[in-house]
Amino acid sequence: MHAPVNPWVAFAYLVAGVCFILALRGLSSPATSRRGNRLGMIGMGIAVLTTIFTHLPIVGGLSERSDLYGETWSYDVVTIAEILIAIAIGAVIGLTTAKRIAMTAMPQLVAAFHSLVGLAAVLVGIAAYLNPQAFGIAKMVIPMIGQPFAVINPVSKVEMGLGVAIGAITFSGSVIAFLKLNGSMSGKPILLPGRHVINLATLAAILLLVAQFAHTQDSWPFWAVVVLSFAIGFLLIIPIGGADMPVVVSMLNSYSGWAAAAMGFTLGNTAMIITGALVGSSGAILSYIMCRAMNRSFISVIAGGFGATDSGGGGAAAIDRPWKRGSAEDAAFLMQQAEQVIIVPGYGMAVAQAQHALREMGDKLKEHGVRVKYAIHPVAGRMPGHMNVLLAEANVPYDDVFELEDINAEFAQTDVAFVIGANDVTNPAAKTDKTSPIYGMPVLDVEKAKTVLFIKRSMGGVGYAGVDNEVFYRDNTMMLLADAKKMVEEIVKAMD
């Protein structure tokens, strides 16, 4: 049993919900992102503390003089201590991980966190199924013959089944996303024969099993939903290639939100419902926006690579073609003589942690009267906003940072396009090669600049999508082969 409900609980959850909404609004712009993060933390703190307060375990019952004193109870100190210890362990793990993780590994961390949310939803659903009375979603039935048993409310069975299904899909899908992002698994699409039929049949079976469970409360449909949902999460993500992984991260974020919302109904927790709905809807909207920016079908991505083909144009780097190599001194001279330089950051910048050196280079160019702008592709890096976060960390002015649609037309009037580790998002094959896995994705038109300076570790590697970039071999391109941070630092020195 639980302590009496405090009339301020609903108000506290409402305040938490408002904080979450304001947090999302703040996170929509780099200039207000810090405030948005703080509001989100405040809202989550209020929600967690309120939930702990309203669900403190108590012991007791009716006293012998209940007619005078009513129900008596006291807090279960041992269980409360266990809860606090579990919270402390989780907090220590979270803080330690967040402090130690490099920005280059942030997408993997996000995918890992999504998997934990999904797994939590599955475990809560299983606990609710095994002990529904503790969750207040069942009533005891005493038959004429046999043992009493708990009958779960029909609506709760639907919520439980869907919550477990979405949570399991989120968990297994996030694990695959983590492995691909971490390089532990190939980023290339893994296309199984008849995958569309398998996926659709599995999803249909899950829905039918949820309906069967809601109707009969038999155990086998429930456990079948768990197993099939884990399987479909795996099947939905492996056909999605590396170029689309930022959308996958956003999509899994949405799934984790819907799983939390479904479990919120099961637990009767308003804060979980509000938070889950906000995360689910915002993640879905972001995924849709990113799909439009990449000229991808939203249905194709969420359905596990519908429309993907086995052809994989591009392939290994064609390093036998002629190309020009430059030095830091060459790059410094060209940029100092320019009227405008557009810097295009990519994952290579993140790996080298070159954002601070890059900002110093931009400041040096401004001292020489050069206009400096930064062009950000929607899927540069490994997750939405990856490059924006890195540039903000280096205190690059927000007014100097432009999205693809706002700056792409300027490349034709730009003296130098300075590309630092951005391969796929600058590849013209997306516009010309129908066999390329990135075909149809809008890219930054860096090749239209008078001069392209392209920093790359070596000519032997390809981008995350596994496609060679023909910009490397154009007459107006000068390759700067080195670690990105080291090369930028050498360019800065050459400007002195």
Coordinates of C-alpha atoms in Angstrom, one line a residue:
M1 CA 0.0 0.0 0.0
H2 CA 1.1 3.6 -0.5
A3 CA 0.8 6.8 1.5
P4 CA -2.2 9.0 1.0
V5 CA -2.0 11.1 -2.2
N6 CA -1.0 14.7 -1.6
P7 CA -3.2 17.3 -3.4
W8 CA 0.0 19.1 -4.6
V9 CA 1.2 16.1 -6.6
A10 CA -0.8 16.9 -9.7
F11 CA 0.5 20.5 -9.5
A12 CA 4.1 19.3 -9.2
Y13 CA 3.7 17.1 -12.3
L14 CA 2.2 20.0 -14.2
V15 CA 5.1 22.2 -13.3
A16 CA 7.5 19.4 -14.4
G17 CA 5.6 19.1 -17.7
V18 CA 5.8 22.9 -18.3
C19 CA 9.6 22.7 -17.6
F20 CA 10.0 19.9 -20.2
I21 CA 8.1 21.9 -22.8
L22 CA 10.2 25.0 -22.2
A23 CA 13.3 22.8 -22.3
L24 CA 12.4 21.6 -25.8
R25 CA 11.8 25.2 -26.9
G26 CA 15.2 26.2 -25.5
L27 CA 16.9 23.3 -27.2
S28 CA 15.6 24.5 -30.6
S29 CA 18.4 27.1 -30.8
P30 CA 22.1 27.0 -29.8
A31 CA 21.8 30.4 -28.2
T32 CA 19.2 29.1 -25.7
S33 CA 20.3 25.5 -25.4
R34 CA 21.9 25.9 -22.0
R35 CA 18.7 27.4 -20.5
G36 CA 16.8 24.6 -22.1
N37 CA 19.0 22.0 -20.6
R38 CA 18.7 23.6 -17.1
L39 CA 14.9 23.7 -17.4
G40 CA 14.9 20.0 -18.4
M41 CA 17.0 19.1 -15.4
I42 CA 14.7 21.1 -13.1
G43 CA 11.6 19.5 -14.5
M44 CA 13.1 16.0 -14.2
G45 CA 14.2 16.7 -10.6
I46 CA 10.7 17.8 -9.7
A47 CA 9.2 14.7 -11.4
V48 CA 11.6 12.3 -9.7
L49 CA 11.2 13.8 -6.2
T50 CA 7.4 13.9 -6.5
T51 CA 7.3 10.3 -7.7
I52 CA 9.5 9.2 -4.8
F53 CA 7.4 11.1 -2.3
T54 CA 4.1 9.6 -3.6
H55 CA 5.4 6.1 -3.9
L56 CA 7.3 5.7 -0.6
P57 CA 6.7 2.2 0.6
I58 CA 4.8 1.9 3.8
V59 CA 3.8 -0.8 6.2
G60 CA 1.0 -1.1 8.6
G61 CA -2.7 -1.7 8.6
L62 CA -5.9 -1.2 10.6
S63 CA -5.4 -0.9 14.3
E64 CA -7.6 -2.5 16.8
R65 CA -9.1 1.0 17.5
S66 CA -9.7 1.9 13.9
D67 CA -13.1 3.3 14.7
L68 CA -11.3 6.1 16.6
Y69 CA -7.9 6.4 15.0
G70 CA -8.5 5.0 11.5
E71 CA -5.7 3.4 9.5
T72 CA -2.2 3.5 10.9
W73 CA 1.0 3.2 8.8
S74 CA 4.7 3.8 8.9
Y75 CA 7.4 4.1 6.3
D76 CA 9.3 1.0 5.3
V77 CA 12.8 2.2 6.1
V78 CA 14.6 -0.8 4.6
T79 CA 12.9 -0.5 1.2
I80 CA 13.5 3.3 1.2
A81 CA 17.2 2.7 1.8
E82 CA 17.3 0.2 -1.1
I83 CA 15.6 2.8 -3.4
L84 CA 18.1 5.5 -2.4
I85 CA 21.0 3.2 -2.9
A86 CA 19.8 2.3 -6.4
I87 CA 19.4 6.0 -7.3
A88 CA 22.8 6.8 -6.0
I89 CA 24.4 4.0 -8.0
G90 CA 22.7 5.1 -11.1
A91 CA 23.7 8.7 -10.5
V92 CA 27.3 7.8 -10.0
I93 CA 27.4 5.7 -13.2
G94 CA 25.6 8.5 -15.2
L95 CA 27.9 11.3 -13.9
T96 CA 31.0 9.3 -14.5
T97 CA 30.0 8.3 -18.0
A98 CA 28.9 11.8 -19.0
K99 CA 32.2 13.3 -17.8
R100 CA 34.5 10.7 -19.4
I101 CA 32.7 10.3 -22.7
A102 CA 34.3 12.1 -25.7
M103 CA 32.1 14.2 -28.0
T104 CA 33.0 11.8 -30.8
A105 CA 31.3 9.0 -28.8
M106 CA 28.2 11.0 -27.9
P107 CA 26.0 9.4 -30.6
Q108 CA 26.9 5.9 -29.2
L109 CA 26.1 7.1 -25.7
V110 CA 22.7 8.4 -26.8
A111 CA 22.0 5.1 -28.5
A112 CA 23.0 3.2 -25.3
F113 CA 20.8 5.4 -23.2
H114 CA 17.9 4.8 -25.5
S115 CA 18.4 1.0 -25.1
L116 CA 18.3 1.4 -21.3
V117 CA 14.9 3.3 -21.6
G118 CA 13.6 0.5 -23.7
L119 CA 14.8 -2.2 -21.4
A120 CA 13.3 -0.4 -18.4
A121 CA 9.9 -0.3 -20.2
V122 CA 10.1 -4.1 -20.8
L123 CA 11.1 -4.8 -17.2
V124 CA 8.3 -2.7 -15.8
G125 CA 5.8 -4.4 -18.1
I126 CA 7.0 -7.8 -17.1
A127 CA 6.8 -6.8 -13.4
A128 CA 3.3 -5.5 -13.9
Y129 CA 2.2 -8.7 -15.6
L130 CA 3.7 -10.9 -12.9
N131 CA 2.3 -8.8 -10.0
P132 CA -0.5 -6.7 -11.3
Q133 CA -2.1 -6.0 -7.9
A134 CA 1.0 -4.2 -6.8
F135 CA 0.4 -1.8 -9.7
G136 CA -3.3 -1.4 -9.0
I137 CA -4.3 -2.7 -12.4
A138 CA -6.1 -5.9 -11.4
K139 CA -8.8 -7.2 -9.1
M140 CA -8.9 -10.6 -7.4
V141 CA -11.4 -13.1 -8.5
I142 CA -12.3 -16.0 -6.2
P143 CA -13.7 -18.9 -8.2
M144 CA -16.0 -21.6 -6.8
I145 CA -13.2 -24.1 -7.3
G146 CA -9.5 -23.4 -7.3
Q147 CA -7.2 -20.7 -6.2
P148 CA -8.0 -17.0 -6.4
F149 CA -6.4 -15.2 -9.3
A150 CA -5.9 -11.6 -10.4
V151 CA -7.8 -10.3 -13.5
I152 CA -5.9 -7.4 -15.2
N153 CA -8.0 -4.6 -16.5
P154 CA -8.5 -4.9 -20.3
V155 CA -7.2 -1.4 -21.0
S156 CA -4.1 -2.1 -18.8
K157 CA -3.4 -5.2 -20.8
V158 CA -3.3 -3.3 -24.0
E159 CA -1.1 -0.6 -22.5
M160 CA 1.2 -3.2 -21.1
G161 CA 1.5 -5.2 -24.3
L162 CA 2.2 -2.1 -26.4
G163 CA 4.6 -0.7 -23.9
V164 CA 6.6 -3.9 -23.8
A165 CA 6.6 -4.2 -27.6
I166 CA 7.8 -0.6 -28.1
G167 CA 10.4 -1.0 -25.3
A168 CA 11.8 -4.2 -26.7
I169 CA 12.0 -2.7 -30.2
T170 CA 13.8 0.3 -28.8
F171 CA 16.2 -1.8 -26.9
S172 CA 17.3 -4.2 -29.6
G173 CA 17.3 -1.4 -32.3
S174 CA 19.4 0.8 -30.1
V175 CA 21.9 -2.0 -29.5
I176 CA 22.4 -2.4 -33.3
A177 CA 22.6 1.4 -33.7
F178 CA 25.3 1.5 -30.9
L179 CA 27.3 -1.2 -32.6
K180 CA 27.2 0.5 -36.0
L181 CA 28.0 3.9 -34.6
N182 CA 30.9 2.5 -32.5
G183 CA 32.4 0.7 -35.5
S184 CA 31.8 -2.7 -33.9
M185 CA 29.5 -3.5 -36.7
S186 CA 29.7 -2.6 -40.4
G187 CA 27.8 0.7 -41.2
K188 CA 26.8 -0.7 -44.5
P189 CA 23.1 -1.9 -44.9
I190 CA 22.6 -5.6 -44.2
L191 CA 19.8 -6.5 -46.6
L192 CA 18.1 -9.8 -45.8
P193 CA 16.1 -11.6 -48.6
G194 CA 12.4 -10.9 -48.2
R195 CA 13.1 -8.5 -45.4
H196 CA 10.0 -6.3 -46.0
V197 CA 7.7 -9.3 -45.9
I198 CA 9.4 -10.6 -42.7
N199 CA 9.2 -7.2 -41.0
L200 CA 5.5 -6.6 -41.9
A201 CA 4.5 -10.1 -40.9
T202 CA 6.4 -9.8 -37.6
L203 CA 4.7 -6.4 -36.8
A204 CA 1.3 -7.8 -37.7
A205 CA 1.9 -10.9 -35.5
I206 CA 2.9 -8.6 -32.5
L207 CA -0.4 -6.6 -32.9
L208 CA -2.4 -9.8 -33.1
L209 CA -0.7 -11.2 -30.0
V210 CA -1.3 -8.0 -28.0
A211 CA -5.0 -8.3 -28.9
Q212 CA -5.0 -12.0 -27.9
F213 CA -3.3 -11.2 -24.6
A214 CA -5.9 -8.4 -23.9
H215 CA -8.7 -10.8 -24.6
T216 CA -7.5 -13.9 -22.7
Q217 CA -4.6 -12.8 -20.4
D218 CA -2.8 -16.0 -21.3
S219 CA 0.9 -16.0 -20.6
W220 CA 2.1 -17.3 -24.0
P221 CA 0.9 -14.2 -26.1
F222 CA 2.6 -11.9 -23.6
W223 CA 6.0 -13.7 -23.8
A224 CA 5.7 -14.1 -27.6
V225 CA 5.2 -10.3 -27.9
V226 CA 8.4 -9.8 -25.9
V227 CA 10.5 -12.2 -28.0
L228 CA 9.1 -11.0 -31.4
S229 CA 9.6 -7.3 -30.4
F230 CA 13.2 -7.9 -29.6
A231 CA 13.6 -9.6 -33.0
I232 CA 11.9 -6.9 -35.0
G233 CA 14.0 -4.2 -33.4
F234 CA 17.1 -6.0 -34.7
L235 CA 15.5 -6.5 -38.2
L236 CA 14.4 -2.9 -38.6
I237 CA 17.8 -1.3 -38.0
I238 CA 20.3 -3.6 -39.7
P239 CA 19.1 -2.7 -43.2
I240 CA 19.7 1.0 -42.5
G241 CA 23.1 2.3 -43.8
G242 CA 25.5 4.6 -42.1
A243 CA 24.4 7.7 -44.0
D244 CA 21.0 7.4 -42.4
M245 CA 22.2 6.7 -38.8
P246 CA 21.5 10.2 -37.5
V247 CA 17.8 9.7 -38.5
V248 CA 17.9 6.3 -36.7
V249 CA 19.2 7.9 -33.5
S250 CA 16.4 10.4 -33.6
M251 CA 13.8 7.8 -34.4
L252 CA 14.9 5.5 -31.5
N253 CA 14.7 8.6 -29.3
S254 CA 11.0 8.8 -30.3
Y255 CA 10.5 5.1 -29.7
S256 CA 11.9 5.4 -26.2
G257 CA 9.5 8.2 -25.5
W258 CA 6.4 6.3 -26.6
A259 CA 7.6 3.3 -24.5
A260 CA 7.9 5.5 -21.4
A261 CA 4.4 7.0 -22.1
A262 CA 2.9 3.5 -22.4
M263 CA 4.5 2.5 -19.1
G264 CA 3.2 5.7 -17.6
F265 CA -0.3 4.6 -18.2
T266 CA 0.5 1.2 -16.6
L267 CA 2.0 2.8 -13.6
G268 CA -0.6 5.6 -13.4
N269 CA 2.2 8.1 -13.4
T270 CA 1.2 11.5 -15.0
A271 CA 4.8 12.7 -15.3
M272 CA 5.9 9.6 -17.3
I273 CA 2.9 10.1 -19.7
I274 CA 3.7 13.7 -20.3
T275 CA 7.5 13.2 -20.6
G276 CA 7.1 10.2 -22.8
A277 CA 4.6 11.9 -25.1
L278 CA 6.9 15.0 -25.4
V279 CA 10.0 12.9 -26.2
G280 CA 8.1 10.6 -28.6
S281 CA 6.4 13.4 -30.5
S282 CA 9.5 15.7 -30.7
G283 CA 11.7 12.8 -31.8
A284 CA 9.2 11.8 -34.5
I285 CA 9.0 15.4 -35.7
L286 CA 12.8 15.7 -35.8
S287 CA 13.1 12.4 -37.7
Y288 CA 10.6 13.7 -40.3
I289 CA 12.4 17.0 -40.7
M290 CA 15.8 15.2 -41.1
C291 CA 14.3 12.8 -43.6
R292 CA 13.0 15.8 -45.7
A293 CA 16.5 17.4 -45.4
M294 CA 18.1 14.2 -46.7
N295 CA 15.4 13.6 -49.3
R296 CA 14.6 10.3 -47.6
S297 CA 11.2 8.8 -47.2
F298 CA 10.1 8.9 -43.5
I299 CA 8.2 5.7 -43.9
S300 CA 11.2 4.0 -45.6
V301 CA 13.4 4.7 -42.7
I302 CA 11.1 3.8 -39.9
A303 CA 10.1 0.6 -41.8
G304 CA 13.7 -0.5 -41.8
G305 CA 15.1 0.7 -45.1
F306 CA 12.2 0.3 -47.5
G307 CA 13.4 1.1 -50.9
A308 CA 17.0 0.2 -50.2
T309 CA 18.7 -1.8 -52.9
D310 CA 21.6 -4.2 -53.0
S311 CA 23.5 -1.9 -55.3
G312 CA 26.1 0.1 -53.6
G313 CA 27.7 2.4 -56.1
G314 CA 30.9 4.1 -55.1
G315 CA 32.8 1.6 -53.1
A316 CA 36.4 2.0 -52.2
A317 CA 38.4 5.1 -52.8
A318 CA 39.7 5.5 -56.3
I319 CA 43.2 6.7 -55.2
D320 CA 44.7 5.9 -58.6
R321 CA 43.1 9.1 -60.0
P322 CA 45.2 12.3 -60.2
W323 CA 44.8 14.7 -57.3
K324 CA 46.7 17.7 -55.9
R325 CA 48.3 17.9 -52.5
G326 CA 48.8 21.1 -50.6
S327 CA 50.5 22.3 -47.4
A328 CA 49.5 24.3 -44.4
E329 CA 51.4 27.3 -45.9
D330 CA 49.4 27.0 -49.2
A331 CA 46.1 26.9 -47.3
A332 CA 47.0 29.9 -45.1
F333 CA 48.0 32.0 -48.2
L334 CA 44.9 31.1 -50.1
M335 CA 42.5 31.9 -47.3
Q336 CA 44.2 35.1 -46.3
Q337 CA 43.8 36.4 -49.9
A338 CA 40.1 35.4 -50.0
E339 CA 37.1 37.7 -49.4
Q340 CA 35.0 34.8 -48.0
V341 CA 35.8 31.4 -46.6
I342 CA 33.1 28.9 -45.8
I343 CA 34.2 26.2 -43.3
V344 CA 32.4 22.8 -43.6
P345 CA 33.0 20.7 -40.4
G346 CA 32.4 17.0 -40.3
Y347 CA 33.0 13.9 -38.3
G348 CA 36.7 14.1 -39.0
M349 CA 36.8 17.4 -37.0
A350 CA 35.0 15.7 -34.1
V351 CA 37.5 12.7 -34.1
A352 CA 40.5 15.1 -34.0
Q353 CA 38.8 17.5 -31.5
A354 CA 39.9 20.3 -33.9
Q355 CA 37.0 22.7 -33.1
H356 CA 39.0 25.0 -30.9
A357 CA 41.9 25.2 -33.4
L358 CA 39.3 25.8 -36.1
R359 CA 37.7 28.7 -34.2
E360 CA 41.2 30.2 -33.7
M361 CA 41.8 29.9 -37.4
G362 CA 38.5 31.7 -38.1
D363 CA 39.4 34.5 -35.7
K364 CA 42.8 34.9 -37.5
L365 CA 41.0 35.2 -40.9
K366 CA 38.7 37.8 -39.6
E367 CA 41.6 39.8 -38.4
H368 CA 42.8 39.8 -42.1
G369 CA 39.3 41.1 -43.2
V370 CA 38.0 37.8 -44.5
R371 CA 34.4 36.9 -44.1
V372 CA 34.1 33.5 -42.3
K373 CA 31.0 31.4 -42.3
Y374 CA 30.4 27.8 -41.1
A375 CA 28.1 25.5 -43.1
I376 CA 26.3 22.7 -41.2
H377 CA 24.7 19.8 -43.0
P378 CA 21.7 18.3 -41.1
V379 CA 23.4 14.9 -40.7
A380 CA 27.0 16.0 -40.4
G381 CA 28.5 13.8 -37.7
R382 CA 26.7 10.9 -36.1
M383 CA 23.6 12.5 -34.6
P384 CA 21.4 15.5 -35.1
G385 CA 23.2 18.7 -34.0
H386 CA 26.6 17.0 -33.5
M387 CA 28.5 19.8 -35.3
N388 CA 26.5 22.6 -33.7
V389 CA 27.4 21.3 -30.3
L390 CA 31.1 21.1 -31.1
L391 CA 31.2 24.6 -32.5
A392 CA 29.3 26.0 -29.6
E393 CA 31.8 24.2 -27.3
A394 CA 34.6 26.2 -29.1
N395 CA 32.6 29.5 -28.7
V396 CA 32.1 29.9 -32.4
P397 CA 29.6 32.8 -32.7
Y398 CA 26.1 31.6 -33.5
D399 CA 25.6 34.2 -36.2
D400 CA 28.5 32.6 -38.1
V401 CA 26.8 29.2 -38.3
F402 CA 24.4 28.4 -41.2
E403 CA 22.3 25.4 -42.1
L404 CA 22.5 23.8 -45.6
E405 CA 19.5 25.5 -47.1
D406 CA 20.6 29.0 -45.9
I407 CA 24.2 28.9 -47.3
N408 CA 24.3 26.4 -50.1
A409 CA 23.7 29.1 -52.8
E410 CA 26.8 31.0 -51.5
F411 CA 29.4 28.5 -52.5
A412 CA 29.4 29.7 -56.1
Q413 CA 30.4 33.1 -54.9
T414 CA 32.9 31.9 -52.3
D415 CA 36.7 32.0 -52.7
V416 CA 37.6 29.1 -50.5
A417 CA 35.5 26.2 -49.1
F418 CA 37.5 24.7 -46.2
V419 CA 36.2 21.1 -45.6
I420 CA 37.4 19.5 -42.5
G421 CA 36.5 15.8 -42.3
A422 CA 33.1 16.0 -44.0
N423 CA 33.0 13.4 -46.8
D424 CA 29.5 12.1 -47.5
V425 CA 27.7 15.5 -47.0
T426 CA 29.9 17.1 -49.6
N427 CA 29.9 14.3 -52.2
P428 CA 28.4 15.3 -55.6
A429 CA 27.6 11.6 -56.3
A430 CA 24.4 12.2 -54.2
K431 CA 23.3 14.4 -57.2
T432 CA 24.7 12.4 -60.1
D433 CA 25.1 8.7 -59.3
K434 CA 21.8 6.8 -59.1
T435 CA 23.6 3.7 -57.9
S436 CA 25.2 5.5 -54.9
P437 CA 23.8 4.7 -51.5
I438 CA 23.6 8.5 -50.8
Y439 CA 21.8 9.3 -54.0
G440 CA 19.1 11.9 -53.5
M441 CA 20.5 13.3 -50.3
P442 CA 21.0 17.1 -50.5
V443 CA 24.7 17.9 -50.1
L444 CA 26.8 21.0 -49.6
D445 CA 27.9 22.3 -53.0
V446 CA 31.5 22.9 -52.0
E447 CA 32.8 22.0 -55.5
K448 CA 31.3 25.2 -56.8
A449 CA 33.8 27.3 -54.7
K450 CA 36.8 28.8 -56.5
T451 CA 39.1 26.7 -54.4
V452 CA 38.3 23.7 -52.2
L453 CA 40.7 22.8 -49.3
F454 CA 39.9 19.4 -48.1
I455 CA 41.5 18.0 -44.9
K456 CA 41.6 14.2 -44.7
R457 CA 43.9 11.7 -43.0
S458 CA 44.7 9.8 -46.1
M459 CA 43.5 9.2 -49.7
G460 CA 42.8 5.6 -48.9
G461 CA 39.7 6.0 -46.8
V462 CA 36.1 6.7 -47.6
G463 CA 33.2 8.3 -45.6
Y464 CA 30.8 6.5 -43.3
A465 CA 28.5 5.5 -46.2
G466 CA 31.5 3.8 -47.8
V467 CA 31.5 6.0 -50.9
D468 CA 34.5 7.8 -52.5
N469 CA 34.2 11.6 -53.0
E470 CA 34.9 12.9 -56.5
V471 CA 35.6 16.3 -55.1
F472 CA 39.0 15.0 -54.1
Y473 CA 40.1 14.7 -57.8
R474 CA 38.7 18.0 -59.1
D475 CA 41.0 20.7 -60.5
N476 CA 40.0 23.3 -58.0
T477 CA 40.6 20.9 -55.0
M478 CA 43.7 20.9 -52.8
M479 CA 44.0 17.9 -50.4
L480 CA 45.5 18.6 -47.0
L481 CA 46.5 15.1 -45.7
A482 CA 47.0 15.1 -42.0
D483 CA 45.3 14.9 -38.6
A484 CA 42.7 17.6 -38.7
K485 CA 43.7 19.3 -35.5
K486 CA 47.4 19.2 -36.4
M487 CA 46.8 20.6 -39.8
V488 CA 44.6 23.5 -38.6
E489 CA 47.2 24.4 -35.9
E490 CA 49.9 24.5 -38.6
I491 CA 47.7 26.7 -40.8
V492 CA 47.2 29.1 -37.8
K493 CA 51.0 29.3 -37.3
A494 CA 51.5 30.0 -41.0
M495 CA 49.1 33.0 -40.7
D496 CA 51.3 34.7 -38.0

